[in-house]
Amino acid sequence: MNIVCLDLEGVLVPEIWIAFAEASGIPELKRTTRDEPDYDKLMKWRLGILKEHGLGLKEIQDTIANIDPMEGAKEFLDELRSLTQVIIISDTFTQFASPLMKKLGWPTIFCNALEVADNGEITGFKMRIENSKFTTVKALQSIGYETIASGDSYNDLGMIQASKAGFLFRSTEQIKADHPELPAYETYEELMAAIKKAL
């Protein structure tokens, strides 16, 4: 029994925070898990910048409404879901993911939740579980699944390395150089071929 675990941002959709950095004109917000391995530190830093600029959930959701999946992502996901079970495991938040899941045909996603005040200010965030991608893959394995995983960032390495087959997808040169043992692909065709071989 196989199950494919995919990262969301950078793999199926553009990075939400980069899109928001561009829309808001705040270049510091371009920093992502490709740059900062400590997600907790990264999120606290982001929330500080939002507070400083008086920006909240609505402004980010307005940006997300204009984000489309990467070219070929929905077709890739549709084909993959016709072959096997697929779960998107992301460190994003339910309040960000919903519009994107609609555009991707409502795949299953495991992600986190934002704490939002009545005035729309994002006051904090609640992680579903610590080290969520690795922990989720191990949990799936404990109930009889063999996992195949793919992602692009530091926070994907745990689930990629813990799976029977794992692939980097459109990752950074630094991550690829640090992990030459992990196959790295740039196109959905290459990734699909590798997953099919592993199934």
Protein backbone atom coordinates (compact mmCIF):
# COMPACT_ATOMS: atom_id res chain seq x y z
CA MET A 1 0.00 0.00 0.00
CA ASN A 2 1.61 3.21 -1.20
CA ILE A 3 0.79 6.79 -0.38
CA VAL A 4 2.46 9.81 -1.95
CA CYS A 5 3.19 12.78 0.33
CA LEU A 6 3.78 16.11 -1.42
CA ASP A 7 4.80 19.52 -0.19
CA LEU A 8 2.50 22.33 -1.38
CA GLU A 9 4.38 25.61 -1.87
CA GLY A 10 7.15 25.47 -4.42
CA VAL A 11 5.90 22.08 -5.64
CA LEU A 12 2.26 22.63 -6.66
CA VAL A 13 1.67 26.34 -6.06
CA PRO A 14 3.96 29.38 -5.89
CA GLU A 15 5.30 30.43 -2.48
CA ILE A 16 2.50 32.37 -0.75
CA TRP A 17 4.82 34.58 1.30
CA ILE A 18 6.87 35.54 -1.77
CA ALA A 19 3.67 36.53 -3.60
CA PHE A 20 2.57 38.56 -0.57
CA ALA A 21 6.01 40.19 -0.26
CA GLU A 22 5.66 41.37 -3.86
CA ALA A 23 2.04 42.50 -3.44
CA SER A 24 2.74 44.37 -0.19
CA GLY A 25 6.11 45.79 -1.22
CA ILE A 26 7.84 44.27 1.84
CA PRO A 27 10.85 42.40 0.43
CA GLU A 28 11.85 40.91 3.82
CA LEU A 29 8.78 38.64 3.62
CA LYS A 30 10.37 36.77 0.70
CA ARG A 31 12.29 34.67 3.25
CA THR A 32 10.94 31.08 3.25
CA THR A 33 11.83 27.60 4.52
CA ARG A 34 14.25 27.41 1.58
CA ASP A 35 16.29 30.05 3.46
CA GLU A 36 15.43 29.41 7.12
CA PRO A 37 15.33 25.80 8.40
CA ASP A 38 13.71 26.82 11.75
CA TYR A 39 10.02 27.23 10.90
CA ASP A 40 9.02 28.51 14.35
CA LYS A 41 11.65 31.25 14.16
CA LEU A 42 10.60 32.12 10.59
CA MET A 43 6.89 32.44 11.46
CA LYS A 44 7.47 34.56 14.57
CA TRP A 45 9.65 36.87 12.49
CA ARG A 46 6.95 37.09 9.79
CA LEU A 47 4.22 37.91 12.33
CA GLY A 48 6.42 40.68 13.76
CA ILE A 49 6.73 42.25 10.29
CA LEU A 50 2.95 42.00 9.70
CA LYS A 51 2.26 43.71 13.03
CA GLU A 52 4.79 46.43 12.30
CA HIS A 53 3.05 47.20 8.98
CA GLY A 54 -0.51 46.80 10.31
CA LEU A 55 -1.25 43.91 7.95
CA GLY A 56 -3.54 40.98 8.78
CA LEU A 57 -5.24 37.90 7.39
CA LYS A 58 -7.46 39.74 4.92
CA GLU A 59 -4.53 41.32 3.08
CA ILE A 60 -2.79 37.96 2.71
CA GLN A 61 -6.01 36.23 1.60
CA ASP A 62 -6.54 38.96 -1.02
CA THR A 63 -3.13 38.06 -2.46
CA ILE A 64 -3.83 34.31 -2.30
CA ALA A 65 -7.06 34.82 -4.28
CA ASN A 66 -4.87 35.82 -7.24
CA ILE A 67 -2.43 32.90 -6.99
CA ASP A 68 -2.88 30.03 -9.42
CA PRO A 69 -1.30 26.58 -9.19
CA MET A 70 1.96 26.22 -11.10
CA GLU A 71 1.58 25.34 -14.76
CA GLY A 72 0.84 21.62 -15.08
CA ALA A 73 0.38 21.12 -11.31
CA LYS A 74 -3.32 20.22 -11.39
CA GLU A 75 -2.85 17.80 -14.29
CA PHE A 76 0.11 16.19 -12.47
CA LEU A 77 -1.92 15.86 -9.28
CA ASP A 78 -4.98 14.50 -11.12
CA GLU A 79 -2.91 11.82 -12.82
CA LEU A 80 -1.13 10.93 -9.59
CA ARG A 81 -4.43 10.65 -7.69
CA SER A 82 -5.73 8.27 -10.39
CA LEU A 83 -2.78 5.96 -9.64
CA THR A 84 -2.49 6.07 -5.84
CA GLN A 85 -3.48 7.90 -2.65
CA VAL A 86 -1.96 11.37 -2.29
CA ILE A 87 -1.72 13.65 0.74
CA ILE A 88 -0.34 17.17 0.66
CA ILE A 89 1.62 17.79 3.86
CA SER A 90 2.32 21.48 4.27
CA ASP A 91 3.48 23.92 6.92
CA THR A 92 1.02 26.46 5.55
CA PHE A 93 -2.30 27.24 7.29
CA THR A 94 -5.91 26.27 6.63
CA GLN A 95 -6.79 29.96 6.24
CA PHE A 96 -4.28 30.22 3.36
CA ALA A 97 -4.74 26.81 1.74
CA SER A 98 -8.48 26.64 1.04
CA PRO A 99 -8.65 28.78 -2.13
CA LEU A 100 -5.64 26.90 -3.53
CA MET A 101 -7.14 23.49 -2.72
CA LYS A 102 -10.25 24.53 -4.67
CA LYS A 103 -8.11 25.31 -7.73
CA LEU A 104 -6.33 21.94 -7.36
CA GLY A 105 -9.60 19.95 -7.20
CA TRP A 106 -9.80 19.60 -3.39
CA PRO A 107 -6.96 17.14 -2.66
CA THR A 108 -6.42 16.08 0.96
CA ILE A 109 -4.12 18.47 2.84
CA PHE A 110 -2.65 18.25 6.33
CA CYS A 111 -1.54 21.69 7.51
CA ASN A 112 -1.59 24.09 10.45
CA ALA A 113 -3.88 26.87 11.73
CA LEU A 114 -3.44 30.57 12.35
CA GLU A 115 -4.70 32.32 15.49
CA VAL A 116 -6.56 35.39 14.32
CA ALA A 117 -8.01 38.21 16.43
CA ASP A 118 -11.48 39.67 15.74
CA ASN A 119 -9.86 42.62 13.95
CA GLY A 120 -8.09 40.26 11.53
CA GLU A 121 -4.64 40.57 13.11
CA ILE A 122 -2.72 37.29 13.03
CA THR A 123 -1.71 36.88 16.67
CA GLY A 124 -0.10 33.47 16.50
CA PHE A 125 -0.12 30.04 14.91
CA LYS A 126 -0.84 26.52 16.02
CA MET A 127 1.25 23.75 14.55
CA ARG A 128 -0.65 20.50 14.07
CA ILE A 129 2.24 18.53 15.52
CA GLU A 130 5.97 19.12 15.98
CA ASN A 131 8.12 18.28 12.94
CA SER A 132 4.83 17.65 11.14
CA LYS A 133 6.02 16.31 7.78
CA PHE A 134 8.38 13.69 9.23
CA THR A 135 5.91 12.79 12.01
CA THR A 136 3.02 12.37 9.53
CA VAL A 137 5.06 10.12 7.25
CA LYS A 138 6.09 7.95 10.23
CA ALA A 139 2.43 7.77 11.35
CA LEU A 140 1.32 6.67 7.87
CA GLN A 141 4.01 4.00 7.89
CA SER A 142 2.80 2.80 11.31
CA ILE A 143 -0.64 2.04 9.82
CA GLY A 144 0.70 0.01 6.92
CA TYR A 145 1.54 2.54 4.20
CA GLU A 146 4.79 2.80 2.32
CA THR A 147 5.44 6.47 1.66
CA ILE A 148 6.89 8.23 -1.36
CA ALA A 149 7.64 11.91 -0.71
CA SER A 150 8.67 15.02 -2.59
CA GLY A 151 9.36 18.61 -1.62
CA ASP A 152 11.68 21.55 -2.21
CA SER A 153 12.76 22.93 1.17
CA TYR A 154 14.66 22.19 4.36
CA ASN A 155 11.43 21.30 6.18
CA ASP A 156 10.72 18.56 3.58
CA LEU A 157 13.97 16.66 4.12
CA GLY A 158 12.67 14.63 7.08
CA MET A 159 9.73 13.16 5.16
CA ILE A 160 11.82 12.63 2.01
CA GLN A 161 14.58 10.79 3.88
CA ALA A 162 12.13 8.70 5.93
CA SER A 163 10.23 7.44 2.86
CA LYS A 164 10.92 4.36 0.74
CA ALA A 165 11.48 6.78 -2.15
CA GLY A 166 12.02 10.52 -1.85
CA PHE A 167 12.71 13.27 -4.35
CA LEU A 168 13.64 16.94 -4.33
CA PHE A 169 11.53 19.00 -6.72
CA ARG A 170 12.59 22.46 -7.95
CA SER A 171 14.79 22.80 -4.90
CA THR A 172 17.66 25.24 -4.27
CA GLU A 173 21.21 24.66 -5.44
CA GLN A 174 22.30 24.69 -1.78
CA ILE A 175 19.88 21.95 -0.69
CA LYS A 176 20.79 19.86 -3.74
CA ALA A 177 24.51 20.30 -2.99
CA ASP A 178 23.97 19.38 0.68
CA HIS A 179 22.01 16.23 -0.27
CA PRO A 180 23.54 14.74 -3.43
CA GLU A 181 22.04 11.36 -2.44
CA LEU A 182 18.51 12.65 -3.14
CA PRO A 183 17.29 12.55 -6.77
CA ALA A 184 16.35 16.10 -7.83
CA TYR A 185 13.87 16.92 -10.59
CA GLU A 186 12.71 20.10 -12.29
CA THR A 187 9.64 18.97 -14.28
CA TYR A 188 6.39 17.20 -13.42
CA GLU A 189 7.12 14.66 -16.16
CA GLU A 190 10.40 13.68 -14.47
CA LEU A 191 8.80 13.55 -11.04
CA MET A 192 5.85 11.49 -12.29
CA ALA A 193 8.21 8.99 -13.94
CA ALA A 194 10.21 8.63 -10.71
CA ILE A 195 7.07 8.16 -8.60
CA LYS A 196 5.63 5.59 -11.03
CA LYS A 197 8.89 3.65 -10.83
CA ALA A 198 8.68 3.67 -7.02
CA LEU A 199 5.01 2.59 -6.86
